[in-house]
Short mmCIF file of C-alpha atoms in Angstrom, two decimals:
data_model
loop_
_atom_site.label_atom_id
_atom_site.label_comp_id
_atom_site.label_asym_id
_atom_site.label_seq_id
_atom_site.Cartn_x
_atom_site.Cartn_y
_atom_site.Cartn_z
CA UNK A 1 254.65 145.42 161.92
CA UNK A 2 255.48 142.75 159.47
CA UNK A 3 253.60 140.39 157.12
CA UNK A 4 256.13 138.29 156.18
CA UNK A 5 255.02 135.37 154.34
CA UNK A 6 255.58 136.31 150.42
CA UNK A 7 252.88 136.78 148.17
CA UNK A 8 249.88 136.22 150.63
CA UNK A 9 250.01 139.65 152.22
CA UNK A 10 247.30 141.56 153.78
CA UNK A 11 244.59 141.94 151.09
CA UNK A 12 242.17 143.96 152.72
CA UNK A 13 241.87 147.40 153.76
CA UNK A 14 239.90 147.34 156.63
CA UNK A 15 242.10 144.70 158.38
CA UNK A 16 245.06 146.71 157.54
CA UNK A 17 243.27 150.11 159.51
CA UNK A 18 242.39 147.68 161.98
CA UNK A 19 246.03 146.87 162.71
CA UNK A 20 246.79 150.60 162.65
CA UNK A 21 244.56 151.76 164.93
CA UNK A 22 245.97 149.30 167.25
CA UNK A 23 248.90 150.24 167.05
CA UNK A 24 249.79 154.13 167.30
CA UNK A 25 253.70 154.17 167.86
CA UNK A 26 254.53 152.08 165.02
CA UNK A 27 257.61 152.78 163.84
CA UNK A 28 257.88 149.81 161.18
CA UNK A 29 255.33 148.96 158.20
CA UNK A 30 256.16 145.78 155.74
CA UNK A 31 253.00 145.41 153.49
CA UNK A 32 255.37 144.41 150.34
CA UNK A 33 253.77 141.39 148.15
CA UNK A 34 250.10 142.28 149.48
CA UNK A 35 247.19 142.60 147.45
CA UNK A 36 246.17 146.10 148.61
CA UNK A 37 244.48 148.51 146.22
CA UNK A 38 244.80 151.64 148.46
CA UNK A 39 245.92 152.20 151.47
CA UNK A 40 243.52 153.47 154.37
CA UNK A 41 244.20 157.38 155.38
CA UNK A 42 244.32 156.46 158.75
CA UNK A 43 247.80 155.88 157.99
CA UNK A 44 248.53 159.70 158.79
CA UNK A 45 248.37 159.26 162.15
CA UNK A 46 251.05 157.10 162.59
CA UNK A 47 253.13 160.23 163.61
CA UNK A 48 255.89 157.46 164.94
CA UNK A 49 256.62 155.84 161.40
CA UNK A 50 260.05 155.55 160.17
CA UNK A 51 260.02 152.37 158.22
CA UNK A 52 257.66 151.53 155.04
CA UNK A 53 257.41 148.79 152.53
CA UNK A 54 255.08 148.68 149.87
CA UNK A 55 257.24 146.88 147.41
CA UNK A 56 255.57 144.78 144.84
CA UNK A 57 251.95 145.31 145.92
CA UNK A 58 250.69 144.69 142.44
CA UNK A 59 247.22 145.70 142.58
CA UNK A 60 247.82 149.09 144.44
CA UNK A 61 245.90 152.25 142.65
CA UNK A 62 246.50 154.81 145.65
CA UNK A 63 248.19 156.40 148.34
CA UNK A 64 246.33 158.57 150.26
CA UNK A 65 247.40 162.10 150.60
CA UNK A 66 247.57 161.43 154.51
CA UNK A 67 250.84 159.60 154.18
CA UNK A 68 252.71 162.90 153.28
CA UNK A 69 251.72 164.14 156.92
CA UNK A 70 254.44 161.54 157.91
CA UNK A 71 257.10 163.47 159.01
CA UNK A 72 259.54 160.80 160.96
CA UNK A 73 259.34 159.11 157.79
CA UNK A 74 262.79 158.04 156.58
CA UNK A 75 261.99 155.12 153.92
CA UNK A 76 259.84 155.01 151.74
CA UNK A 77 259.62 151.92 149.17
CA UNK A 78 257.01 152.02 146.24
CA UNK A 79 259.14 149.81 143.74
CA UNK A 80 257.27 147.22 142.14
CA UNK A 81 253.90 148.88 142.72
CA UNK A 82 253.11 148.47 139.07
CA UNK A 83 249.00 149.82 138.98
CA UNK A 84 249.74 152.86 140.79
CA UNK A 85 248.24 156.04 139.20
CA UNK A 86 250.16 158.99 140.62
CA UNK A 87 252.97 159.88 143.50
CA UNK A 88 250.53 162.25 145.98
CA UNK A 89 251.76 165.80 145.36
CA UNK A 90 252.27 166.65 148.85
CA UNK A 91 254.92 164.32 148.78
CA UNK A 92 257.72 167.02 149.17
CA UNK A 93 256.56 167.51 152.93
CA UNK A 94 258.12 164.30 153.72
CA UNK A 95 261.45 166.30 155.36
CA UNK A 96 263.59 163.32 156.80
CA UNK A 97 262.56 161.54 154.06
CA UNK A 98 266.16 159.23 152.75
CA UNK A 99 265.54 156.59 150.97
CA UNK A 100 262.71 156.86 148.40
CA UNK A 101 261.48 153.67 145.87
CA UNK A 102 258.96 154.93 142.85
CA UNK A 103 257.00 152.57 140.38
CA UNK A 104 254.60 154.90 138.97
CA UNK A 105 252.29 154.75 136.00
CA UNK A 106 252.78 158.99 135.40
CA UNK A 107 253.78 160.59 132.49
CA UNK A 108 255.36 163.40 134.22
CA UNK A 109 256.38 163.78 138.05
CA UNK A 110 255.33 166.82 140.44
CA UNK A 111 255.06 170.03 138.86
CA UNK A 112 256.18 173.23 140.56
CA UNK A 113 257.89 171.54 143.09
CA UNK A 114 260.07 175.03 142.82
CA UNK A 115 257.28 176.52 145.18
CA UNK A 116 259.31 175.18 147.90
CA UNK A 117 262.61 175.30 149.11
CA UNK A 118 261.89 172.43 151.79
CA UNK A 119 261.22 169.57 149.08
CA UNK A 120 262.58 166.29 149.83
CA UNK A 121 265.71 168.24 150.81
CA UNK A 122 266.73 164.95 153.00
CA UNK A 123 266.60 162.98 150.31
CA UNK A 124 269.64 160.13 150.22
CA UNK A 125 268.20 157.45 147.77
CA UNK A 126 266.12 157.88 144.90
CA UNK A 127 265.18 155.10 142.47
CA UNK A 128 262.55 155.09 139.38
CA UNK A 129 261.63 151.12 138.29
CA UNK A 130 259.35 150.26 135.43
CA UNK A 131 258.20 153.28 135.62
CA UNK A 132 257.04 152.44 131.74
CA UNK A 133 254.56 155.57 131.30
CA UNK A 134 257.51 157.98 132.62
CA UNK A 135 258.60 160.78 129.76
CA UNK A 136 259.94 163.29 132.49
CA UNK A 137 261.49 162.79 136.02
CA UNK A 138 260.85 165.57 138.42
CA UNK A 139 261.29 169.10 136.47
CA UNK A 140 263.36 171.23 138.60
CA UNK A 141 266.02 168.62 140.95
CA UNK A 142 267.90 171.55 142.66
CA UNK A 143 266.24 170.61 146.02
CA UNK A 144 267.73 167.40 145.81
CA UNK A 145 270.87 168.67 148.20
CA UNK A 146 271.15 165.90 150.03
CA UNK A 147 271.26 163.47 146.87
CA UNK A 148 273.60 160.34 146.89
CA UNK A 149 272.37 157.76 144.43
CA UNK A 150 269.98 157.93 141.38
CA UNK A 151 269.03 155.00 139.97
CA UNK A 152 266.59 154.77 136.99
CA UNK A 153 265.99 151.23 135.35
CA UNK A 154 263.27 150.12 132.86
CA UNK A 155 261.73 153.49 132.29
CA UNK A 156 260.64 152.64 128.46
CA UNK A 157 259.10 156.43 127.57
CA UNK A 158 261.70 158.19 129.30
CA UNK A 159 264.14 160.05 126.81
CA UNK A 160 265.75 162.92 128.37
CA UNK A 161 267.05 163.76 131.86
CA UNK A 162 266.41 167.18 133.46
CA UNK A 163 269.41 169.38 132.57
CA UNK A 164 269.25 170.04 136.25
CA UNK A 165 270.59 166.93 137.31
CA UNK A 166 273.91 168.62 136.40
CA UNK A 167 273.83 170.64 139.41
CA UNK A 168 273.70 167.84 142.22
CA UNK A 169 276.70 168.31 143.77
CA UNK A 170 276.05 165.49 146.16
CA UNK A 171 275.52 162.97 144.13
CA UNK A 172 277.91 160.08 143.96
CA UNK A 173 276.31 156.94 141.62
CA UNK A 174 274.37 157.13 138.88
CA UNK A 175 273.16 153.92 137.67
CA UNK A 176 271.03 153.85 134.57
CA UNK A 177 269.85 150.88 132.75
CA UNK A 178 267.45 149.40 130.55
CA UNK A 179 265.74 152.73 128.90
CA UNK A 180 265.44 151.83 125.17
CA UNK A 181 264.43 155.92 124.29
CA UNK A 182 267.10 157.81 126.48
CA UNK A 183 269.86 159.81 125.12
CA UNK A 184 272.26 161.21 127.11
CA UNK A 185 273.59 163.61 124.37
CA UNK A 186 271.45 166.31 124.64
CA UNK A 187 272.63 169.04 122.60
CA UNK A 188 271.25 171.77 124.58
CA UNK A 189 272.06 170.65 127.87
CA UNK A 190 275.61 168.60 126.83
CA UNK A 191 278.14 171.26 128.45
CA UNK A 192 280.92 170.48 130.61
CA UNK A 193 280.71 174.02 131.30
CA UNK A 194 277.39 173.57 133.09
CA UNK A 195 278.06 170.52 134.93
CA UNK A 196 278.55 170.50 138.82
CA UNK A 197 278.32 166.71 139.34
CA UNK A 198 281.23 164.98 141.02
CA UNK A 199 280.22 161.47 140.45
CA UNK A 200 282.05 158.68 141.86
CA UNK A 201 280.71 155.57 140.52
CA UNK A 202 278.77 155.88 137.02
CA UNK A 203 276.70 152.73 135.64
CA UNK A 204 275.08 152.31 132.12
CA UNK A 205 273.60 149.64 130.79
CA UNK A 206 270.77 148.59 127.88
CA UNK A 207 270.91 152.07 126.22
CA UNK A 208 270.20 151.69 122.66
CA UNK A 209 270.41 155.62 121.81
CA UNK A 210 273.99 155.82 123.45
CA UNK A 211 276.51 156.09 120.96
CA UNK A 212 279.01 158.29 122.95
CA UNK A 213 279.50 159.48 127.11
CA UNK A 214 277.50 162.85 127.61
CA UNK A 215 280.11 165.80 127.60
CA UNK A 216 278.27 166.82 131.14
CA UNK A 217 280.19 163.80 132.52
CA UNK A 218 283.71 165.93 132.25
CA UNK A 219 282.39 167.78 135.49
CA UNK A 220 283.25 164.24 137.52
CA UNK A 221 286.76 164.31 136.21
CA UNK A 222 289.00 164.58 139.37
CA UNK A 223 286.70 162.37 140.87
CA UNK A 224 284.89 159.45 138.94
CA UNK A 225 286.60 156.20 139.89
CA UNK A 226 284.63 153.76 138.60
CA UNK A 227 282.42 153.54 135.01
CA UNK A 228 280.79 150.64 133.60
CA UNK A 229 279.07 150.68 130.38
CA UNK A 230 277.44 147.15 129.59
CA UNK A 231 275.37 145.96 126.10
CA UNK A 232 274.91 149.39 124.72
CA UNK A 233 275.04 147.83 120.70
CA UNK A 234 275.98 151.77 119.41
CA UNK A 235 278.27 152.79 121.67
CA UNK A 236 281.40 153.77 119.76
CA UNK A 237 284.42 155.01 121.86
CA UNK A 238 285.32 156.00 125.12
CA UNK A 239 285.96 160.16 124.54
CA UNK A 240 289.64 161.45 124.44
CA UNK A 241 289.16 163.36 127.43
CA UNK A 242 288.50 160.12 129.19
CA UNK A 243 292.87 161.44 129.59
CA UNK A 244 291.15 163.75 132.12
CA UNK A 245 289.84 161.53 134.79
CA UNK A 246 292.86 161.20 137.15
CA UNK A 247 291.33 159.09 139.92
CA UNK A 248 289.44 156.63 137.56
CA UNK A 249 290.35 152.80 139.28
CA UNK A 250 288.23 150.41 137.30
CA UNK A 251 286.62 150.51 133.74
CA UNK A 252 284.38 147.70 132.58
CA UNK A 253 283.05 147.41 128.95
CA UNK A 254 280.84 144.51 128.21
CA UNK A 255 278.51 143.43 125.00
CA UNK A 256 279.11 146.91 122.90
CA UNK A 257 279.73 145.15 119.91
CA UNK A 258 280.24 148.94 117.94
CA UNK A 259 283.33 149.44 120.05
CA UNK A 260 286.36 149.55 118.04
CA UNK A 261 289.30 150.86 119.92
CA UNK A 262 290.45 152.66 123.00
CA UNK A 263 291.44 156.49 123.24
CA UNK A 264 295.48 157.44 123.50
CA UNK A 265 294.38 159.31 127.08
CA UNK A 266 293.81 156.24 128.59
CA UNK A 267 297.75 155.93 129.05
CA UNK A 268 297.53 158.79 131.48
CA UNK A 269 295.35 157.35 133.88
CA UNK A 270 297.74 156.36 136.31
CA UNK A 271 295.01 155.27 139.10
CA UNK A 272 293.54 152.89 137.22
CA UNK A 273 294.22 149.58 138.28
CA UNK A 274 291.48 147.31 136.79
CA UNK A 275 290.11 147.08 132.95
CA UNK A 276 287.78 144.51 131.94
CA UNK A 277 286.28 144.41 128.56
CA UNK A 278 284.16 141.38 127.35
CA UNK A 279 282.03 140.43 124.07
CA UNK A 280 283.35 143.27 122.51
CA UNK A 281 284.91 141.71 119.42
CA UNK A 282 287.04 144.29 117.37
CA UNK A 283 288.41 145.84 120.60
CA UNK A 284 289.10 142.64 121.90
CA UNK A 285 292.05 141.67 119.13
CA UNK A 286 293.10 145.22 119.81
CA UNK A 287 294.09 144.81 123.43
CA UNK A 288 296.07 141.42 123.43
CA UNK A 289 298.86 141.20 125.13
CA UNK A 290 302.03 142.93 123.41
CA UNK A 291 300.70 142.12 119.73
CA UNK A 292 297.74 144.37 120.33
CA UNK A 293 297.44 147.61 118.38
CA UNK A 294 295.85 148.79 121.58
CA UNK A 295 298.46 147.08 124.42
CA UNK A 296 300.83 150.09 124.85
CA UNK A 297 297.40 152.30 125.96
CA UNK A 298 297.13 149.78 128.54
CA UNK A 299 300.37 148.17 129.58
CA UNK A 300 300.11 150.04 132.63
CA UNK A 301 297.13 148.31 134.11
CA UNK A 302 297.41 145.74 136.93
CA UNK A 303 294.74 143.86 135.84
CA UNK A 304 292.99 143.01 132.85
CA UNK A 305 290.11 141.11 131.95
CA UNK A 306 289.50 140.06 127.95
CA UNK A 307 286.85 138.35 127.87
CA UNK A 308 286.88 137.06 130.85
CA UNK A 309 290.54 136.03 131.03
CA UNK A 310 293.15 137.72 132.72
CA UNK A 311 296.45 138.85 130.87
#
């Protein structure tokens, strides 16, 4: 069931129940840009649901604790949903679950979502947008074994990750971006040691508290292949034991005004085949062509990007 026509969605809730009721093996809901404050609990007994889209319904408060019943549920898409109060705690039920959206106005996620060893263990896609309120994402993420992209963006209050996150070893991209309070340095949770992530794409971008890469990234060493770091104004340096990620491809750098030069491992990393660094000023002179203090590091590389030119 669609609504299609952007912005003048289904505003009331007895219209959408209506629909609902008519319609018992739904398997696809779009109610994105609607004007919906809750959503009726009737929506439980659509036992047939796969599909649904609540993006950018702006006015939405609630979700009734009937949609966790929703077991063929395999997308679920929240983003945008700017007014709404609280993720229902029975949301862990939600098995085949894949591909999850969240725009919430919490502080803190579930709690003692450790009570179960079933929660959201199908789990694929998980994003957090404008989530502004946000200090904490979900406490405990080892039931997150199915994990292959996190993606948090515009979380404003949001200043440490859980030092489980280190422990997904299905996880392959990590994008973060725009989270003006986050460090990723943690002191008591920045050990390699720890680390069971085997990322293969990492993305970072808008991070005014990054100065450095968390040491917790070493545990994607034989496997990242692609990092991008973009206007983070105190980042520094890449880390020497950058030397240690053999199947890195492709670097980008862009608008990290702080960075000054380029590590000596970076000669080593024979896989990489693309470096692009741009509005980066005192690295730039550094990595001309030949003259460059920095050239010999990077000689190697089939393609390079300076702003963007290519040598």
């Amino acid at each position: 069931m669609f609504f299609p026509i952007k912005g003048v969605g289904p505003c009331s809730e007895s219209f959408v129940q209506m629909s609902m009721s008519r319609f018992k093996f739904l398997r696809m809901l779009n109610l994105s840009d609607s004007s919906l404050e809750a959503l009726p609990s009737s929506i439980g007994a659509l036992k047939h649901l796969r599909y649904s889209d609540l993006y950018r319904n702006m006015q939405l408060k609630k979700l009734p604790e009937s949609i966790c019943r929703l077991q063929s549920l395999q997308t679920l898409r929240l983003e945008d949903c700017t007014q709404l109060e609280e993720i229902p705690q029975g949301i862990g039920n939600l098995t085949n679950l894949r591909f999850l959206e969240i725009t919430t106005k919490q502080t803190l996620l579930l709690r003692n979502i450790n009570q179960t060893e079933t929660f959201l263990t199908s789990l694929r896609f998980l994003s957090f947008f404008k989530c502004d309120n946000l200090e904490h994402l979900f406490e405990d993420m080892h039931h997150f074994t199915s994990l292959r992209t996190l993606v948090i963006a515009s979380c404003a209050s949001l200043y440490t990750l859980p030092q489980t996150l280190q422990h997904l070893t299905t996880l392959e991209t990590l994008v973060i971006g725009d989270c003006e309070n986050l460090e990723l340095t943690d002191e008591e949770q920045d050990d390699d040691q720890d680390s069971k992530l085997r990322l293969r794409t990492l993305l970072i971008g808008e991070l005014q508290e990054l100065l450095a890469l968390p040491k917790w990234l070493h545990g994607s060493a034989s496997t990242l292949q692609y990092l991008y770091v973009d206007d983070c104004p105190n980042f520094m340096a890449l880390p020497e034991w950058v030397q240690d990620f053999t199947s890195l491809e492709k670097i980008e750098m862009l608008r990290c005004p702080k960075l000054s030069y380029l590590p000596e491992g970076l000669s080593h990393l024979t896989c990489l085949r693309k470096l692009t660094i741009g509005h980066c000023p005192r690295l730039i002179d550094r990595c001309k062509m030949v003259v460059g203090e920095d050239w010999p590091k990077i000689a190697h590389v089939n393609e390079i990007y300076l702003d963007g030119f290519k040598l």
